[in-house]
Each structure stands twice: as C-alpha cells, then as structure tokens.
Coordinates of C-alpha atoms and ligand atoms in Angstrom, one line a residue:
X1 CA -0.1 -0.1 0.0
X2 CA 1.3 3.4 -1.0
X3 CA 0.1 5.5 1.8
X4 CA 0.6 9.4 1.5
X5 CA -0.3 12.1 3.9
X6 CA -2.3 15.1 2.4
X7 CA -2.6 18.2 4.9
X8 CA -4.9 20.9 3.9
X9 CA -4.8 24.6 5.6
X10 CA -7.4 26.9 6.7
X11 CA -7.9 28.6 3.2
X12 CA -8.1 25.5 1.4
X13 CA -11.2 24.1 3.5
X14 CA -12.7 27.7 4.0
X15 CA -15.5 27.4 1.6
X16 CA -17.8 24.7 0.1
X17 CA -16.3 25.5 -3.7
X18 CA -12.8 25.1 -1.9
X19 CA -13.3 21.9 -0.2
X20 CA -14.4 20.5 -3.5
X21 CA -11.1 21.4 -5.0
X22 CA -9.7 19.3 -1.8
X23 CA -11.8 16.5 -2.7
X24 CA -10.4 16.6 -6.2
X25 CA -6.9 16.3 -4.9
X26 CA -7.9 13.4 -2.6
X27 CA -9.5 11.6 -5.6
X28 CA -6.6 12.5 -7.8
X29 CA -4.2 10.8 -5.6
X30 CA -6.3 7.7 -5.1
X31 CA -6.4 7.4 -9.1
X32 CA -2.6 7.6 -9.0
X33 CA -2.8 4.4 -7.0
X34 CA -2.1 6.3 -3.4
X35 CA -4.0 5.6 -0.3
X36 CA -4.3 9.2 0.9
X37 CA -4.6 9.9 4.7
X38 CA -6.1 13.4 5.2
X39 CA -5.1 16.1 7.9
X40 CA -7.2 19.3 8.2
X41 CA -6.8 22.9 9.7
X42 CA -9.7 24.8 11.2
X43 CA -11.7 26.5 8.5
X44 CA -10.8 29.9 7.3
X45 CA -8.4 33.0 8.9
X46 CA -9.1 35.3 11.7
X47 CA -12.4 36.7 11.8
X48 CA -14.0 33.8 10.2
X49 CA -16.9 31.9 12.1
X50 CA -15.3 28.7 12.4
X51 CA -11.6 29.9 12.7
X52 CA -9.4 29.3 15.9
X53 CA -9.1 32.9 16.7
X54 CA -12.9 33.5 16.7
X55 CA -13.4 30.2 18.7
X56 CA -11.1 31.7 21.5
X57 CA -12.7 34.9 21.4
X58 CA -16.1 33.0 23.0
X59 CA -14.1 32.4 26.2
X60 CA -11.5 35.0 26.3
X61 CA -12.9 37.9 28.4
X62 CA -15.7 35.8 29.8
X63 CA -13.5 35.6 33.3
X64 CA -10.4 37.0 34.3
X65 CA -8.3 34.2 33.5
X66 CA -9.4 31.2 31.4
X67 CA -8.0 28.0 32.3
X68 CA -5.5 26.3 29.6
X69 CA -7.5 23.1 29.8
X70 CA -10.8 24.7 28.7
X71 CA -9.2 26.9 26.3
X72 CA -7.7 23.9 24.7
X73 CA -11.0 22.2 24.4
X74 CA -12.5 25.2 22.6
X75 CA -9.3 25.5 20.2
X76 CA -9.9 21.8 19.3
X77 CA -13.3 22.6 18.0
X78 CA -12.3 24.0 14.8
X79 CA -10.5 21.3 13.5
X80 CA -12.9 18.9 14.6
X81 CA -16.0 21.0 12.6
X82 CA -13.4 21.4 9.6
X83 CA -12.7 17.6 9.8
X84 CA -16.1 16.3 9.9
X85 CA -17.3 18.8 7.1
X86 CA -14.6 17.6 4.8
X87 CA -15.3 13.9 5.4
X88 CA -18.8 14.7 4.8
X89 CA -18.0 16.1 1.7
X90 CA -15.9 13.2 0.5
X91 CA -18.9 11.0 1.4
X92 CA -21.1 13.0 -0.8
X93 CA -18.4 12.4 -3.4
X94 CA -19.0 8.7 -2.9
X95 CA -15.8 8.3 -0.7
X96 CA -16.1 5.9 2.1
X97 CA -14.5 8.5 4.6
X98 CA -14.3 8.3 8.4
X99 CA -13.0 11.2 10.4
X100 CA -11.0 11.1 13.8
X101 CA -10.4 13.4 16.1
X102 CA -6.5 13.8 17.2
X103 CA -6.8 11.6 20.1
X104 CA -8.8 9.1 18.4
X105 CA -6.0 8.9 15.7
X106 CA -3.5 8.2 18.4
X107 CA -2.0 11.2 18.9
X108 CA -0.6 11.1 22.6
X109 CA 0.8 14.4 24.0
X110 CA 2.0 15.8 27.4
X111 CA -0.2 17.9 29.4
X112 CA 1.3 21.1 28.6
X113 CA -2.1 22.7 27.2
X114 CA -1.8 25.2 24.5
X115 CA 1.5 24.1 23.3
X116 CA 1.6 20.3 24.1
X117 CA 4.4 18.1 22.9
X118 CA 4.0 14.8 20.9
X119 CA 4.7 11.6 23.1
X120 CA 3.8 9.2 20.6
X121 CA 1.7 8.5 17.8
X122 CA -0.1 5.1 17.7
X123 CA -1.5 4.7 13.9
X124 CA -3.3 1.4 14.8
X125 CA -6.7 2.9 14.4
X126 CA -5.9 4.8 11.3
X127 CA -4.4 1.6 9.7
X128 CA -7.6 -0.4 10.8
X129 CA -9.7 2.0 8.9
X130 CA -7.2 2.2 5.9
X131 CA -7.1 -1.5 5.4
X132 CA -11.0 -1.5 5.1
X133 CA -10.4 0.7 2.4
X134 CA -11.5 3.9 3.9
X135 CA -10.5 7.4 3.6
X136 CA -9.4 8.8 6.9
X137 CA -9.6 12.5 7.7
X138 CA -7.8 13.6 11.0
X139 CA -8.4 16.7 13.0
X140 CA -4.7 18.7 13.0
X141 CA -3.3 20.8 15.7
X142 CA -4.7 18.4 18.6
X143 CA -3.8 15.5 20.6
X144 CA -4.6 13.7 23.9
X145 CA -3.1 13.2 27.1
X146 CA -2.6 9.8 28.8
X147 CA -5.7 11.1 30.8
X148 CA -7.7 11.6 27.9
X149 CA -7.9 15.4 28.1
X150 CA -7.5 17.2 24.8
X151 CA -4.5 19.3 24.1
X152 CA -3.5 21.5 21.1
X153 CA 0.1 21.5 19.5
X154 CA 0.5 25.3 19.2
X155 CA 0.2 27.6 16.1
X156 CA 1.1 25.8 13.1
X157 CA 0.3 22.5 14.8
X158 CA -1.6 20.9 11.8
X159 CA 1.6 21.0 10.0
X160 CA 3.2 19.0 12.8
X161 CA 0.0 16.4 12.7
X162 CA 0.7 15.8 9.3
X163 CA 4.6 15.0 9.6
X164 CA 3.8 12.7 12.7
X165 CA 1.2 10.9 11.2
X166 CA 3.4 10.5 8.2
X167 CA 6.2 9.3 10.0
X168 CA 3.8 7.0 11.9
X169 CA 2.6 5.3 8.8
X170 CA 5.9 5.6 7.2
X171 CA 4.4 7.4 4.2
X172 CA 6.0 7.8 0.8
X173 CA 5.4 11.4 1.5
X174 CA 3.5 14.3 3.0
X175 CA 1.7 17.0 0.9
X176 CA 1.3 20.3 2.5
X177 CA -1.4 22.0 0.6
X178 CA -1.9 25.6 1.2
X179 CA -2.8 28.9 -0.7
X180 CA 0.5 29.4 -2.5
X181 CA 2.4 27.3 -5.0
X182 CA 5.3 26.2 -2.8
X183 CA 7.9 27.7 -0.8
X184 CA 9.1 30.8 -2.1
X185 CA 12.2 32.9 -1.7
X186 CA 10.3 35.5 0.0
X187 CA 6.8 36.0 1.5
X188 CA 5.0 36.6 -1.8
X189 CA 2.6 39.4 0.0
X190 CA 6.0 41.4 0.2
X191 CA 8.0 40.6 -2.9
X192 CA 5.9 40.2 -5.9
X193 CA 8.2 38.4 -8.0
X194 CA 9.3 35.8 -5.3
X195 CA 10.4 32.7 -6.8
X196 CA 8.9 29.2 -5.8
X197 CA 11.7 26.7 -5.0
X198 CA 11.5 23.3 -6.7
X199 CA 13.5 21.8 -4.2
X200 CA 14.9 22.6 -0.9
X201 CA 16.8 20.7 1.9
X202 CA 15.3 20.1 5.2
X203 CA 17.8 22.2 6.8
X204 CA 17.1 25.1 4.8
X205 CA 13.6 25.4 5.2
X206 CA 13.8 24.7 8.8
X207 CA 16.0 27.9 9.0
X208 CA 13.7 29.7 6.8
X209 CA 10.5 28.8 9.1
X210 CA 12.4 29.4 12.3
X211 CA 13.3 33.0 11.0
X212 CA 9.6 33.8 10.1
X213 CA 8.4 32.1 7.0
X214 CA 5.1 31.0 7.8
X215 CA 4.5 28.7 5.1
X216 CA 5.4 25.6 7.0
X217 CA 5.9 25.0 10.8
X218 CA 9.6 24.1 11.5
X219 CA 8.6 21.4 14.2
X220 CA 6.8 19.5 11.1
X221 CA 10.1 19.8 9.2
X222 CA 12.3 18.4 12.1
X223 CA 9.9 15.7 12.5
X224 CA 9.8 14.6 8.7
X225 CA 13.5 15.0 8.7
X226 CA 14.5 12.5 11.2
X227 CA 12.8 9.7 9.3
X228 CA 13.5 11.2 5.9
X229 CA 10.1 11.7 4.9
X230 CA 9.8 14.0 1.8
X231 CA 7.6 16.9 2.3
X232 CA 5.7 18.7 -0.7
X233 CA 4.3 22.2 -0.1
X234 CA 1.8 22.9 -2.8
X235 CA -1.4 24.7 -3.8
X236 CA -5.0 23.3 -3.3
X237 CA -6.0 25.8 -6.4
X238 CA -3.7 24.8 -9.0
X239 CA -1.7 21.9 -10.4
X240 CA 1.7 23.4 -10.0
X241 CA 4.2 20.8 -8.8
X242 CA 5.2 22.5 -5.7
X243 CA 8.2 22.5 -3.3
X244 CA 9.9 19.0 -2.8
X245 CA 11.7 19.4 0.8
X246 CA 14.0 16.7 1.1
X247 CA 17.6 15.7 2.2
X248 CA 19.0 17.1 -1.0
X249 CA 22.4 15.3 -0.9
X250 CA 20.8 11.9 -0.3
X251 CA 17.7 12.3 -2.5
X252 CA 19.4 13.8 -5.6
X253 CA 22.7 12.1 -6.5
X254 CA 25.4 14.2 -6.1
X255 CA 23.7 17.6 -5.3
X256 CA 25.3 20.8 -5.4
X257 CA 23.6 23.8 -3.5
X258 CA 26.7 25.9 -3.7
X259 CA 25.0 27.6 -6.6
X260 CA 22.6 29.0 -4.4
X261 CA 24.2 29.9 -1.2
X262 CA 21.0 32.2 -0.4
X263 CA 17.8 30.6 -0.8
X264 CA 15.4 33.2 0.8
X265 CA 14.6 36.3 2.9
X266 CA 12.4 36.0 5.8
X267 CA 10.8 38.6 8.2
X268 CA 9.4 38.6 11.8
X269 CA 7.6 41.7 13.2
X270 CA 6.5 42.5 16.6
X271 CA 10.1 42.4 18.1
X272 CA 11.6 44.8 20.9
X273 CA 15.0 45.6 21.6
X274 CA 16.6 45.9 25.2
X275 CA 19.8 47.3 26.1
X276 CA 20.6 46.3 29.5
X277 CA 23.6 48.5 31.5
X278 CA 25.6 46.0 33.5
X279 CA 28.5 48.5 34.5
X280 CA 26.9 49.1 37.9
X281 CA 27.6 45.4 38.7
X282 CA 31.6 45.4 37.5
X283 CA 32.5 43.5 40.7
X284 CA 30.2 40.7 39.8
X285 CA 31.3 38.4 37.4
X286 CA 27.9 36.5 36.9
X287 CA 26.4 40.2 36.1
X288 CA 25.3 39.2 32.6
X289 CA 24.4 35.5 33.6
X290 CA 21.7 37.3 36.2
X291 CA 19.9 38.8 33.3
X292 CA 19.7 35.7 31.0
X293 CA 18.5 33.8 34.3
X294 CA 15.7 36.2 34.9
X295 CA 14.5 36.0 31.6
X296 CA 14.5 32.2 31.4
X297 CA 12.9 32.0 35.0
X298 CA 10.1 33.9 33.8
X299 CA 9.8 32.0 30.8
X300 CA 10.7 34.8 28.1
X301 CA 12.6 33.5 25.3
X302 CA 15.1 35.8 23.9
X303 CA 16.9 36.4 20.6
X304 CA 19.7 38.4 18.7
X305 CA 21.9 38.1 21.9
X306 CA 25.2 40.4 22.3
X307 CA 27.4 40.2 25.3
X308 CA 29.6 43.2 26.0
X309 CA 31.7 43.9 29.2
X310 CA 29.0 46.6 30.3
X311 CA 26.1 46.2 28.1
X312 CA 23.9 43.1 27.0
X313 CA 21.8 43.4 24.1
X314 CA 19.0 41.1 23.3
X315 CA 15.3 40.9 22.0
X316 CA 12.0 39.7 23.0
X317 CA 8.4 39.4 21.5
X318 CA 6.7 42.9 21.8
X319 CA 4.1 41.1 24.0
X320 CA 6.5 40.1 26.6
X321 CA 8.4 43.6 26.7
X322 CA 6.6 45.0 29.8
X323 CA 7.3 42.0 31.8
X324 CA 11.0 41.8 30.8
X325 CA 11.6 45.4 31.5
X326 CA 9.6 45.0 34.9
X327 CA 12.0 42.1 36.1
X328 CA 15.4 43.9 35.0
X329 CA 14.2 47.1 36.8
X330 CA 13.5 45.2 40.1
X331 CA 17.1 43.7 39.7
X332 CA 18.4 47.3 39.5
X333 CA 19.7 47.0 35.9
X334 CA 19.6 50.4 33.5
X335 CA 17.5 49.4 30.6
X336 CA 17.0 51.1 27.3
X337 CA 14.3 50.0 25.1
X338 CA 13.7 50.0 21.3
X339 CA 10.2 48.8 20.5
X340 CA 8.6 48.4 17.3
X341 CA 11.6 46.5 15.7
X342 CA 11.5 43.7 13.2
X343 CA 14.0 41.0 12.3
X344 CA 14.7 40.3 8.4
X345 CA 16.9 37.5 7.6
X346 CA 18.7 35.9 4.9
X347 CA 18.8 32.1 4.9
X348 CA 20.9 29.7 3.0
X349 CA 23.0 26.6 3.3
X350 CA 25.9 28.1 1.4
X351 CA 26.1 31.4 3.2
X352 CA 29.1 30.8 5.5
X353 CA 30.9 30.2 2.1
X354 CA 30.0 33.1 0.3
X355 CA 32.7 36.0 0.4
X356 CA 31.6 39.5 1.5
X357 CA 28.0 38.4 2.2
X358 CA 27.9 40.8 5.3
X359 CA 28.9 43.4 3.3
X360 CA 26.3 42.8 0.8
X361 CA 23.6 42.8 3.3
X362 CA 24.8 46.0 4.9
X363 CA 25.0 47.8 1.4
X364 CA 21.4 46.7 0.5
X365 CA 20.0 47.8 3.8
X366 CA 22.0 51.0 3.6
X367 CA 21.1 51.9 0.0
X368 CA 17.3 51.2 0.9
X369 CA 17.6 53.6 3.9
X370 CA 16.9 51.1 6.5
X371 CA 18.6 51.5 9.8
X372 CA 20.3 48.4 11.1
X373 CA 20.0 48.1 14.9
X374 CA 21.9 45.1 15.6
X375 CA 23.1 41.8 13.6
X376 CA 23.4 38.3 14.2
X377 CA 24.8 35.6 12.0
X378 CA 25.1 31.7 11.9
X379 CA 26.1 29.0 9.6
X380 CA 23.0 29.3 7.7
X381 CA 21.6 32.9 8.5
X382 CA 22.3 36.6 8.9
X383 CA 19.7 38.4 10.5
X384 CA 19.3 42.3 11.0
X385 CA 17.1 44.3 13.5
X386 CA 15.6 47.0 11.7
X387 CA 12.7 49.2 12.5
X388 CA 9.4 47.5 11.9
X389 CA 8.1 50.2 9.6
X390 CA 10.8 49.4 7.1
X391 CA 10.0 45.7 6.8
X392 CA 8.9 45.9 3.2
X393 CA 11.8 47.7 1.9
X394 CA 14.1 45.6 3.7
X395 CA 13.0 42.4 2.4
X396 CA 12.7 43.7 -1.1
X397 CA 16.4 45.1 -0.9
X398 CA 17.7 41.8 0.5
X399 CA 15.7 39.9 -2.3
X400 CA 17.0 42.1 -5.0
X401 CA 20.7 42.2 -3.5
X402 CA 21.2 38.4 -3.8
X403 CA 19.0 38.1 -7.1
X404 CA 16.5 35.7 -5.6
X405 CA 14.1 36.5 -8.5
X406 CA 16.4 34.7 -10.8
X407 CA 17.5 31.9 -8.6
X408 CA 18.7 28.7 -10.0
X409 CA 16.3 25.7 -9.3
X410 CA 18.8 23.2 -10.8
X411 CA 20.6 21.9 -7.5
X412 CA 21.8 18.8 -9.3
X413 CA 25.8 18.4 -9.4
X414 CA 27.5 19.3 -12.4
Ligands
ADP1 P1 -2.2 27.4 5.8 O1 -3.6 28.1 6.1 O2 -2.6 26.7 4.3 O3 -1.3 26.7 6.7 P2 -0.3 29.7 6.0 O4 -1.1 31.0 6.2 O5 0.0 29.0 7.2 O6 -1.4 28.6 5.3 O7 0.9 29.6 5.0 C1 0.7 29.9 3.7 C2 1.2 31.6 3.5 O8 2.7 31.7 4.2 C3 1.0 32.2 2.2 O9 -0.2 32.8 2.0 C4 2.2 33.1 2.3 O10 1.6 34.6 2.2 C5 2.9 33.1 3.6 N1 4.4 33.1 3.5 C6 5.4 33.6 4.3 N2 6.5 33.3 3.7 C7 6.5 32.2 2.6 C8 7.5 32.1 1.7 N3 8.8 32.2 1.9 N4 6.9 31.1 0.7 C9 5.8 30.9 0.6 N5 4.6 31.2 1.4 C10 5.0 32.3 2.2
MG2 MG1 0.0 26.9 8.1

C-alpha cells in the first residue's frame, strides 16, 4: 500500500467550493494509486466564523483568566468541525470516508495545554480503517494526554500533525496543501516576484521557518527529517508541482547547493530590543548571567543576543516587553528600550561560504535607507534588527541584492 498524507490548511477548507477542490486532490491521489490519509486545519482565517481565533474569543474575556485546559477544548473544535465537514463532503462525492479527532487517531501528548509536545503516535486505528479501504480524515493541531484530556500543539500545529502521522505510517511523502504554490524565496505578500523553489533541503526550510517564513511549521520539518519522509508544499488551487523538501544530498545524487548560497529572505515583526547596562555591577562576574537567568525563569525567550563587558543586548517578542523590563528594573539594571522593531534574515546552506556576504547585506539595507540596529549570524543565516516600519523595503532590498527572483532551481551536481 502506498500511503501518503495530505494536509489542507485553513484557506483550503474555508468554503464549499474550495472543499470541492480538496476532494479533487484526494480523488486524484487515489487514482494515481496512493492511499491518502487526510489532515485538516480549522476553516478560514482570523475573523471567520469557525476559525480558531474566533472560537478563542468566545471564552476570552468571559472571566479574569480562562484555564488552559478549557481553552484547549475550545481550540480543538475548529479542526473537529472542519474534519467532519470534509469527511462528509468526501462521502457526498461517493468516497467511504471516516473522520478521527487527534486523540482517536492515536496522537498522544504531554499535558502542556496550549503548546503540547507529541509523546507518541499510535497509528493502529488509522491503519484499521485504511485496511478497510476507508479514507481517513484527521483533525490537525490536536492530541490527547494519557488521561484523555484534549490538547493543542501550538500555532502551525496541523503541519506537525501531518508530519507525525506521515512518520507513524511510514508514508511515501507528506503533502502540505496551502494557498501558495510552494516555498518561495520571500513572502509573496511582500515580494511580488518571489520565486518558487522546486526543491529545498530540510535544513534550509527549517531555517526559513524558524526565521519567520510562515508557509510551514519548523517542528513539522524536524519530525519529517528524522525519518527522511519527503514533504511537498503545494497549492490546493492549481496543479503546480510545488516544492519538494528533502535531504538534497541523499535524494538527488551528487547535489550541489553552492550555486545558490542564499535561498530566501524572511521577516519577523513585533520585536523589541533591550539594551541592559551592567556597568553598575562591575565587581560581579555573573552580571550578564543574572540577566539571562531572570528571563529564563520568567519563561521569556530571547533572541539576537550580544554580550559586552558593560552591556547586554537582546530582543524579545513585543507582548512580553513590559514583563521583561519590570524584571530587570527590579534587579536594578539600567534598561533602554527600542520597541517596534522587526528581524529580517537571509537564509541559505551556502551563506558561510559566500565571501563578502555581510557587506552585501549592509549595502542593500543602507541603500534602501533602512537602519540596522543589531545583527547576528550563524552558519546558515544572517539576521538584522530593523525598524518595523521598514520591513517591506528591507525584504525587497535583500531579495534584489541576492538576485533571488532569478534563483537557479537546478541543484543537481555538475
Ligand atoms: P495554511 O493555512 O495553508 O497553513 P499559512 O498561512 O500557514 O497557510 O501559510 C501560507 C502563507 O505563508 C502564504 O499565504 C504566504 O503569504 C506565507 N508565506 C510567508 N513566507 C513564505 C514563503 N517564503 N514562501 C511561501 N509562502 C510564504
Ligand atoms: Mg500554516
């Protein structure tokens, strides 16, 4: 049996007409000889009736603090509704379909409501139905604890469900159907001539996702990568082949990615920079450690970290800025804030080999009149903190600087 997983995102299942296109994709896969197992997200985006954000608003504000357990029960509903509707649509088209919640599909998680971790996937019930010839539709984004409580997997969780099911079923590949034709060199909402990547490595797409490319969740990539299950990102609304995410060197004999050292530009809005003066505590060798410990104990994740003898720079998500500042004030540090920032990054497996790459980043941003507030680089990324109002200019300038609109899709060896 040639099992594949097909995951359909929120926009793909948002209207009856679109759900018909979803059915077409499933039927096509069956005709091609595959056994599709389907994973769905909640219908539509923010503001639409059955979208997760809308459901959250039903309980948010009802009382001072909504318990995470009950909130998760509400958040699970979007995918349950969507799954039942898609399964019914499949039945209407003559397919023998059955719908399972995350828990029924064997997705076991820890008790970390709102952002639960997968512990195990037991695919036996899915397989029972598959062996009976049924098309199984699974509610994404959710799981169940050993006690039977419902949990959610955090934003982008349906991608994670799809990968985890793909691994558990040892699927031939996992298709992520969405509203764009693949992973692109930049967010097409910002860069109109962004190019679709035919193929990209797990590693590169993981960096793109971590640095803000919302098209696929990084955890989904990590899970698929562990078992080498190929992922394909493609559109529900066209027949374009999409982007193959794979272990390039393994899958494409003698691959060579040095022809495209940079594969994409990404952005993360809603960031604040903190500049923490530690000079008052010169006699204490652990003065910067204290700052990081305070953030860690409060569960505040920090990024773009630079440590100097008398200063520590780092960034936080804007939502936690006030809390971070209050903690540091209490400890007696001098704190300067820079709110309304964003991070733009270039990503690529060959960045570390590209001579003068930092000079080109700085040149592009300077020419576009974008101030650079801080930078950080790693093997596969260079990120710059910039004023949030300049995101579009910065992303476009970097895309242009590295000629990503004409990126080579030929990654095979020469
Ligand atoms: P879904 O609901 O199907 O999961 P998402 O909104 O999560 O869809 O992801 C698709 C969106 O990701 C696209 O509409 C696009 O605007 C955005 N996006 C951001 N960066 C990229 C990128 N590099 N390539 C493709 N899409 C991107
Ligand atoms: Mg998504």
